[in-house]
mmCIF file of C-alpha atoms in Angstrom:
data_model
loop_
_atom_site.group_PDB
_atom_site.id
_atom_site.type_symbol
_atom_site.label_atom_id
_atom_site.label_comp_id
_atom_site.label_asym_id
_atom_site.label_seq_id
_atom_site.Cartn_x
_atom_site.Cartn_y
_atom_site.Cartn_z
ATOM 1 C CA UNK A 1 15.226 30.083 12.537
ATOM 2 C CA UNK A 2 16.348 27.107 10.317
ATOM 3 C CA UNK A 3 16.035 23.699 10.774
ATOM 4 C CA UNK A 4 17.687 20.985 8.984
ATOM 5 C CA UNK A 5 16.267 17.290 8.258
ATOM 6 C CA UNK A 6 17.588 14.180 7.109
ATOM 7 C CA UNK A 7 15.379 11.178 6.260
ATOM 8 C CA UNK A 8 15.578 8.299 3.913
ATOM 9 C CA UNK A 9 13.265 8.399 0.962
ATOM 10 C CA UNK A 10 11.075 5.789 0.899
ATOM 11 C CA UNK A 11 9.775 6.783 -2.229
ATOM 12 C CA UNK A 12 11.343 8.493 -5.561
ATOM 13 C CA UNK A 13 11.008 11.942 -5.808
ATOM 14 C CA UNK A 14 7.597 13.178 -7.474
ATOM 15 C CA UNK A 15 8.626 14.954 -10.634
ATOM 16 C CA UNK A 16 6.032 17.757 -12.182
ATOM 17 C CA UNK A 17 7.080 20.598 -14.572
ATOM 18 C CA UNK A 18 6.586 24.002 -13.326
ATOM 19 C CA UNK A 19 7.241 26.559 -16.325
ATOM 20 C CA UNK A 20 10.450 26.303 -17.261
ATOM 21 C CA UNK A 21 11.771 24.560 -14.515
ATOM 22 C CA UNK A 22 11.583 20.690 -12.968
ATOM 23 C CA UNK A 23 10.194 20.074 -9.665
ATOM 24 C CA UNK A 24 10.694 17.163 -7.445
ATOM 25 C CA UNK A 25 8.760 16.563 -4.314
ATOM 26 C CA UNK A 26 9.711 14.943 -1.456
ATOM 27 C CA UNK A 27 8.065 13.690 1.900
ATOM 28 C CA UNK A 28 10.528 12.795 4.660
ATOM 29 C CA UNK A 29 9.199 10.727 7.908
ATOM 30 C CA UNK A 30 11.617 11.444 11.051
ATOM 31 C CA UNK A 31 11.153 9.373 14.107
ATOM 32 C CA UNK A 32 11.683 10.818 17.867
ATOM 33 C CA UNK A 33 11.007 9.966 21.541
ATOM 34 C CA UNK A 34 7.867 12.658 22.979
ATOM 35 C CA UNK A 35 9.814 13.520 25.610
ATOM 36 C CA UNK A 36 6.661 14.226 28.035
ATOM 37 C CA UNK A 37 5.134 10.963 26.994
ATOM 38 C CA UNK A 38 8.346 8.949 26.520
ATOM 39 C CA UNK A 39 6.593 7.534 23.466
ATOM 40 C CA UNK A 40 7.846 6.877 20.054
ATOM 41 C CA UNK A 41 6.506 9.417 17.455
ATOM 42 C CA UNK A 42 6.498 10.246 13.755
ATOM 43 C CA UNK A 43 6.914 14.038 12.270
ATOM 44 C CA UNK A 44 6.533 14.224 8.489
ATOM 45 C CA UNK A 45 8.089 16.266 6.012
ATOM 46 C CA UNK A 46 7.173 17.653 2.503
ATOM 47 C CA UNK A 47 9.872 19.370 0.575
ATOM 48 C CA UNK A 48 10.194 20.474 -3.139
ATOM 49 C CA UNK A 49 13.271 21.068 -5.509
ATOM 50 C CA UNK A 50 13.423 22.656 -8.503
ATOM 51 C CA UNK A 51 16.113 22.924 -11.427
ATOM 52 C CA UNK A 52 16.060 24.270 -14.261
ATOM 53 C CA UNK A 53 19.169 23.127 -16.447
ATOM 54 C CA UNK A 54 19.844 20.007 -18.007
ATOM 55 C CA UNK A 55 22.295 19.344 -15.542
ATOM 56 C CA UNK A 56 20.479 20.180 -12.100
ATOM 57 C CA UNK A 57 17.672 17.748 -12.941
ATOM 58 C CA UNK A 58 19.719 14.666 -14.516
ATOM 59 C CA UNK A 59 21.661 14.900 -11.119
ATOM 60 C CA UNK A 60 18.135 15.380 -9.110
ATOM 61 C CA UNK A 61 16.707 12.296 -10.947
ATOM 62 C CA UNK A 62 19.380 10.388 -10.069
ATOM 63 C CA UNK A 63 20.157 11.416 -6.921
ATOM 64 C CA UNK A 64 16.471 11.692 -5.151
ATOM 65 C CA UNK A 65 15.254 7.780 -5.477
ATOM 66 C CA UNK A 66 14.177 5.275 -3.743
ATOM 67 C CA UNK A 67 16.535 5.025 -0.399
ATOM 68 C CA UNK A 68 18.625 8.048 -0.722
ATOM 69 C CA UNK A 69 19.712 9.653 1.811
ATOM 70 C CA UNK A 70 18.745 13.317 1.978
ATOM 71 C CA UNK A 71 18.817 16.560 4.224
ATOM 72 C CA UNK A 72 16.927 19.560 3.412
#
Protein backbone atom coordinates (compact mmCIF):
# COMPACT_ATOMS: atom_id res chain seq x y z
CA UNK A 1 0.00 0.00 0.00
CA UNK A 2 1.29 3.60 -0.64
CA UNK A 3 0.76 6.54 1.10
CA UNK A 4 1.45 9.97 0.07
CA UNK A 5 2.44 13.09 2.41
CA UNK A 6 2.67 16.63 2.06
CA UNK A 7 4.16 18.89 4.76
CA UNK A 8 5.97 22.14 4.82
CA UNK A 9 9.62 21.99 5.64
CA UNK A 10 10.42 23.72 8.46
CA UNK A 11 13.87 23.11 8.02
CA UNK A 12 16.33 22.79 4.80
CA UNK A 13 16.95 19.56 3.68
CA UNK A 14 20.01 17.72 5.47
CA UNK A 15 22.55 17.13 2.74
CA UNK A 16 25.26 14.09 3.29
CA UNK A 17 27.18 12.34 0.43
CA UNK A 18 26.53 8.77 0.01
CA UNK A 19 29.14 7.30 -2.63
CA UNK A 20 28.58 8.76 -5.60
CA UNK A 21 25.41 10.16 -5.03
CA UNK A 22 23.81 13.31 -2.82
CA UNK A 23 21.39 12.69 -0.18
CA UNK A 24 18.95 15.02 1.34
CA UNK A 25 16.92 14.25 4.37
CA UNK A 26 13.82 15.39 5.24
CA UNK A 27 11.41 15.26 8.36
CA UNK A 28 7.80 16.24 7.65
CA UNK A 29 5.29 16.98 10.77
CA UNK A 30 1.48 16.37 9.62
CA UNK A 31 -1.23 17.43 11.94
CA UNK A 32 -4.73 15.41 12.34
CA UNK A 33 -7.81 15.15 14.60
CA UNK A 34 -7.55 11.35 16.77
CA UNK A 35 -10.69 10.57 15.77
CA UNK A 36 -11.46 8.37 19.07
CA UNK A 37 -10.12 11.13 21.22
CA UNK A 38 -11.22 14.11 19.09
CA UNK A 39 -7.83 15.56 19.98
CA UNK A 40 -5.34 17.33 17.90
CA UNK A 41 -2.24 15.16 17.10
CA UNK A 42 1.16 15.24 15.41
CA UNK A 43 2.60 12.22 13.06
CA UNK A 44 6.18 12.79 11.91
CA UNK A 45 7.90 11.96 8.89
CA UNK A 46 11.55 11.19 7.83
CA UNK A 47 12.26 10.90 4.17
CA UNK A 48 15.54 10.84 2.10
CA UNK A 49 16.40 11.80 -1.61
CA UNK A 50 19.15 11.07 -3.46
CA UNK A 51 20.64 12.34 -6.93
CA UNK A 52 23.32 11.72 -8.45
CA UNK A 53 23.86 14.26 -11.46
CA UNK A 54 24.74 17.70 -11.42
CA UNK A 55 21.42 18.52 -12.32
CA UNK A 56 19.17 16.39 -9.82
CA UNK A 57 20.95 17.94 -6.83
CA UNK A 58 21.25 21.78 -7.97
CA UNK A 59 17.38 21.41 -8.44
CA UNK A 60 17.12 19.39 -4.90
CA UNK A 61 19.15 22.20 -3.19
CA UNK A 62 17.07 24.60 -4.40
CA UNK A 63 13.98 23.19 -4.28
CA UNK A 64 13.99 21.36 -0.61
CA UNK A 65 14.52 24.66 1.80
CA UNK A 66 13.23 26.23 4.31
CA UNK A 67 9.19 26.44 3.65
CA UNK A 68 8.81 24.39 0.61
CA UNK A 69 6.18 22.68 0.02
CA UNK A 70 6.72 18.96 -0.50
CA UNK A 71 4.92 15.48 -0.96
CA UNK A 72 6.69 12.31 -0.81
Amino acid sequence: MATTITGKLNKPANVFQAGESTGFGIRLGVKYRDPKTKEDAWCNYSAVIFAKSAGQIQFYQNALIEGSIVEV
